[in-house]
Amino acid sequence: MKLSKNFSLNEFTRSMTATRLGIENNPDKEHLKSAIRLFKHVVQPVRDHFGTTRISSGYRSPALNEAIGGSTKSQHSKGQAVDFECDRADNAEVCQWILDNLDFDQVILEFYTKGEPKSGWVHVSYVSPEENRKRALTAVKEGGKTKYLLGLQYD
């Protein structure tokens, strides 16, 4: 099944952890509808603009999310979030483009190191035009813990 012109449901649900642990990782109808909105409004436009886009973390069933220690509020478990990188673009540039050009719920520049364009990754979520917060964050490690800073901080 295709979620958009360039992305399949299989790409969005693929998980080595789920395979290794024998966990089913298929979205229900509501989560599938959320995924289709996410790809229509954010992921496919990113692909159209930047070219090849590789998903590193997509849908996580509640069982998979629990197995990896994910947040119980994770938008990945609702089909609303995806982590990815674009082959020919700096992750900070991709986040800034999303912020400037698309409707989204959250965009997070995760663990980026200035001067290393392929460091970290992009996390983006989409809920609905009415519920999207258009919130930009930067995730960093401080004292071994993840801290979220307001805004895209890559200068």
Coordinates of N, CA, C and O in Angstrom, one line a residue, residues 17-92:
T17 N 13.6 -3.9 15.4 CA 13.3 -4.4 16.8 C 12.0 -5.2 16.8 O 11.9 -6.2 17.4
A18 N 11.0 -4.7 16.0 CA 9.7 -5.5 15.9 C 10.0 -6.9 15.4 O 9.4 -7.9 15.9
T19 N 10.8 -6.9 14.3 CA 11.1 -8.2 13.7 C 11.8 -9.1 14.7 O 11.5 -10.3 14.8
R20 N 12.8 -8.6 15.3 CA 13.6 -9.4 16.3 C 12.8 -9.9 17.4 O 13.0 -11.0 17.9
L21 N 11.9 -9.1 17.9 CA 11.1 -9.5 19.1 C 9.7 -10.1 18.7 O 9.0 -10.5 19.6
G22 N 9.4 -10.2 17.4 CA 8.2 -10.8 17.0 C 7.0 -10.0 17.3 O 5.9 -10.5 17.6
I23 N 7.1 -8.7 17.3 CA 6.0 -7.7 17.6 C 5.3 -7.3 16.3 O 6.0 -6.9 15.4
E24 N 4.0 -7.4 16.3 CA 3.3 -6.9 15.1 C 3.3 -5.4 15.1 O 3.1 -4.8 16.2
N25 N 3.5 -4.8 14.0 CA 3.7 -3.4 13.9 C 2.8 -2.8 12.7 O 3.3 -2.2 11.8
N26 N 1.5 -3.1 12.8 CA 0.6 -2.6 11.8 C -0.4 -1.6 12.4 O -1.0 -1.8 13.4
P27 N -0.5 -0.4 11.7 CA -1.5 0.6 12.3 C -2.9 0.2 12.1 O -3.3 -0.5 11.1
D28 N -3.7 0.6 13.0 CA -5.2 0.4 12.9 C -5.7 1.5 11.9 O -4.9 2.3 11.4
K29 N -7.0 1.5 11.6 CA -7.5 2.4 10.6 C -7.3 3.8 10.9 O -7.0 4.6 10.0
E30 N -7.5 4.2 12.2 CA -7.3 5.6 12.6 C -5.8 6.0 12.4 O -5.6 7.1 11.9
H31 N -4.9 5.2 12.8 CA -3.5 5.5 12.7 C -3.1 5.5 11.2 O -2.2 6.3 10.9
L32 N -3.6 4.7 10.4 CA -3.3 4.7 9.0 C -3.8 6.0 8.4 O -3.1 6.6 7.6
K33 N -5.0 6.5 8.7 CA -5.5 7.8 8.2 C -4.5 8.9 8.6 O -4.2 9.8 7.9
S34 N -4.0 8.8 9.9 CA -3.1 9.8 10.4 C -1.8 9.8 9.5 O -1.2 10.8 9.2
A35 N -1.3 8.6 9.2 CA -0.1 8.4 8.4 C -0.3 9.0 7.0 O 0.6 9.7 6.5
I36 N -1.4 8.8 6.4 CA -1.7 9.3 5.1 C -1.6 10.8 5.1 O -1.1 11.5 4.2
R37 N -2.2 11.4 6.2 CA -2.2 12.9 6.3 C -0.7 13.4 6.5 O -0.3 14.4 5.9
L38 N 0.0 12.7 7.3 CA 1.4 13.1 7.6 C 2.2 13.1 6.3 O 3.0 14.0 6.0
F39 N 2.1 12.0 5.5 CA 2.8 11.9 4.2 C 2.3 12.9 3.2 O 3.1 13.5 2.4
K40 N 1.0 13.1 3.1 CA 0.5 14.1 2.2 C 0.9 15.5 2.4 O 1.3 16.3 1.5
H41 N 0.9 15.9 3.7 CA 1.2 17.3 4.0 C 2.6 17.6 4.4 O 3.0 18.8 4.3
V42 N 3.4 16.6 4.7 CA 4.8 16.9 5.1 C 5.8 16.1 4.4 O 6.7 16.6 3.7
V43 N 5.8 14.8 4.5 CA 6.8 13.9 4.1 C 7.0 13.9 2.5 O 8.1 14.1 2.0
Q44 N 5.9 13.8 1.8 CA 6.0 13.9 0.3 C 6.5 15.2 -0.1 O 7.3 15.3 -1.0
P45 N 5.9 16.4 0.4 CA 6.5 17.7 0.0 C 8.0 17.8 0.3 O 8.7 18.4 -0.5
V46 N 8.5 17.2 1.4 CA 9.9 17.3 1.7 C 10.6 16.5 0.6 O 11.6 16.9 0.0
R47 N 10.1 15.3 0.2 CA 10.7 14.5 -0.8 C 10.7 15.2 -2.1 O 11.7 15.2 -2.9
D48 N 9.6 15.8 -2.5 CA 9.5 16.6 -3.7 C 10.6 17.7 -3.8 O 11.1 18.0 -4.9
H49 N 10.8 18.3 -2.7 CA 11.8 19.4 -2.7 C 13.2 19.0 -2.6 O 14.1 19.6 -3.3
F50 N 13.5 18.0 -1.7 CA 14.9 17.7 -1.4 C 15.4 16.4 -2.1 O 16.6 16.1 -2.1
G51 N 14.5 15.6 -2.7 CA 14.9 14.3 -3.3 C 14.8 13.2 -2.3 O 14.1 13.2 -1.3
T52 N 15.6 12.2 -2.5 CA 15.6 10.9 -1.7 C 15.5 11.2 -0.2 O 16.4 11.9 0.3
T53 N 14.5 10.6 0.4 CA 14.3 10.8 1.8 C 14.2 9.4 2.5 O 13.3 8.6 2.0
R54 N 15.0 9.2 3.5 CA 15.0 7.9 4.1 C 14.5 7.9 5.5 O 15.0 8.6 6.3
I55 N 13.5 7.0 5.7 CA 12.8 6.9 7.0 C 13.7 6.1 7.9 O 14.0 5.0 7.6
S56 N 14.0 6.6 9.1 CA 14.7 5.8 10.1 C 13.8 5.3 11.2 O 14.1 4.3 11.8
S57 N 12.7 6.0 11.5 CA 11.7 5.6 12.5 C 10.4 6.1 12.1 O 10.2 7.3 11.9
G58 N 9.4 5.2 11.9 CA 8.1 5.6 11.5 C 7.1 5.1 12.5 O 7.2 5.4 13.7
Y59 N 6.1 4.4 12.1 CA 5.0 3.9 13.0 C 5.6 2.9 14.0 O 6.4 2.1 13.7
R60 N 5.1 3.1 15.2 CA 5.4 2.2 16.3 C 4.1 1.7 17.0 O 3.4 2.6 17.6
S61 N 3.8 0.5 16.9 CA 2.6 0.0 17.5 C 2.8 0.2 19.0 O 3.9 0.3 19.5
P62 N 1.7 0.2 19.8 CA 1.9 0.4 21.3 C 2.9 -0.6 21.9 O 3.7 -0.3 22.7
A63 N 2.8 -1.9 21.4 CA 3.7 -2.9 22.0 C 5.1 -2.6 21.6 O 6.0 -2.8 22.4
L64 N 5.4 -2.2 20.4 CA 6.7 -1.8 19.9 C 7.2 -0.6 20.7 O 8.4 -0.6 21.2
N65 N 6.4 0.4 20.8 CA 6.8 1.6 21.5 C 7.2 1.3 23.0 O 8.2 1.8 23.5
E66 N 6.4 0.4 23.6 CA 6.8 0.0 25.0 C 8.1 -0.7 25.0 O 8.9 -0.5 25.9
A67 N 8.3 -1.6 24.0 CA 9.5 -2.4 24.0 C 10.8 -1.6 23.9 O 11.8 -1.9 24.4
I68 N 10.7 -0.5 23.2 CA 11.8 0.4 23.0 C 11.9 1.5 24.0 O 12.9 2.3 24.0
G69 N 11.0 1.5 24.9 CA 11.0 2.5 26.0 C 10.6 3.9 25.5 O 11.0 4.9 26.1
G70 N 9.7 3.9 24.5 CA 9.2 5.2 24.0 C 8.2 5.8 24.9 O 7.6 5.2 25.8
S71 N 8.0 7.1 24.8 CA 7.0 7.9 25.6 C 5.6 7.3 25.3 O 5.3 7.0 24.2
T72 N 4.8 7.3 26.3 CA 3.4 6.8 26.2 C 2.6 7.8 25.4 O 1.6 7.5 24.9
K73 N 3.2 9.0 25.2 CA 2.5 10.1 24.4 C 3.1 10.2 23.0 O 2.7 11.1 22.3
S74 N 3.9 9.2 22.6 CA 4.6 9.3 21.3 C 3.6 9.4 20.2 O 2.7 8.6 20.0
Q75 N 3.9 10.4 19.3 CA 3.1 10.5 18.1 C 3.4 9.5 17.1 O 2.6 9.2 16.2
H76 N 4.5 8.8 17.2 CA 4.9 7.7 16.4 C 3.8 6.6 16.5 O 3.5 5.9 15.6
S77 N 3.3 6.4 17.7 CA 2.3 5.3 18.0 C 0.9 5.7 17.6 O 0.0 4.9 17.7
K78 N 0.7 6.9 17.0 CA -0.6 7.3 16.5 C -0.5 7.5 15.0 O -1.5 7.9 14.4
G79 N 0.7 7.1 14.4 CA 0.8 7.3 12.9 C 1.0 8.8 12.5 O 0.9 9.1 11.4
Q80 N 1.3 9.6 13.5 CA 1.4 11.1 13.3 C 2.9 11.6 13.2 O 3.1 12.8 12.9
A81 N 3.9 10.7 13.3 CA 5.2 11.2 13.4 C 6.2 10.3 12.6 O 5.9 9.1 12.5
V82 N 7.3 10.9 12.1 CA 8.3 10.1 11.4 C 9.6 10.8 11.6 O 9.7 12.0 11.8
D83 N 10.7 10.0 11.7 CA 12.1 10.5 11.7 C 12.7 10.1 10.4 O 12.5 9.0 9.9
F84 N 13.5 11.0 9.8 CA 14.1 10.8 8.5 C 15.3 11.7 8.3 O 15.6 12.6 9.0
E85 N 16.0 11.4 7.1 CA 17.0 12.2 6.6 C 16.9 12.3 5.1 O 16.4 11.3 4.5
C86 N 17.4 13.4 4.5 CA 17.4 13.5 3.1 C 18.8 13.4 2.6 O 19.7 14.0 3.2
D87 N 19.0 12.5 1.6 CA 20.4 12.2 1.1 C 21.2 13.5 0.7 O 22.4 13.5 1.0
R88 N 20.5 14.4 0.1 CA 21.3 15.6 -0.5 C 21.1 16.9 0.3 O 21.3 17.9 -0.2
A89 N 20.7 16.8 1.6 CA 20.4 18.0 2.3 C 20.9 17.9 3.8 O 20.8 16.8 4.4
D90 N 21.3 19.0 4.3 CA 21.7 19.1 5.7 C 20.4 19.0 6.5 O 19.4 19.6 6.2
N91 N 20.4 18.3 7.6 CA 19.2 18.1 8.5 C 18.7 19.4 9.0 O 17.5 19.6 9.1
A92 N 19.6 20.4 9.3 CA 19.1 21.7 9.8 C 18.4 22.4 8.7 O 17.4 23.1 8.9

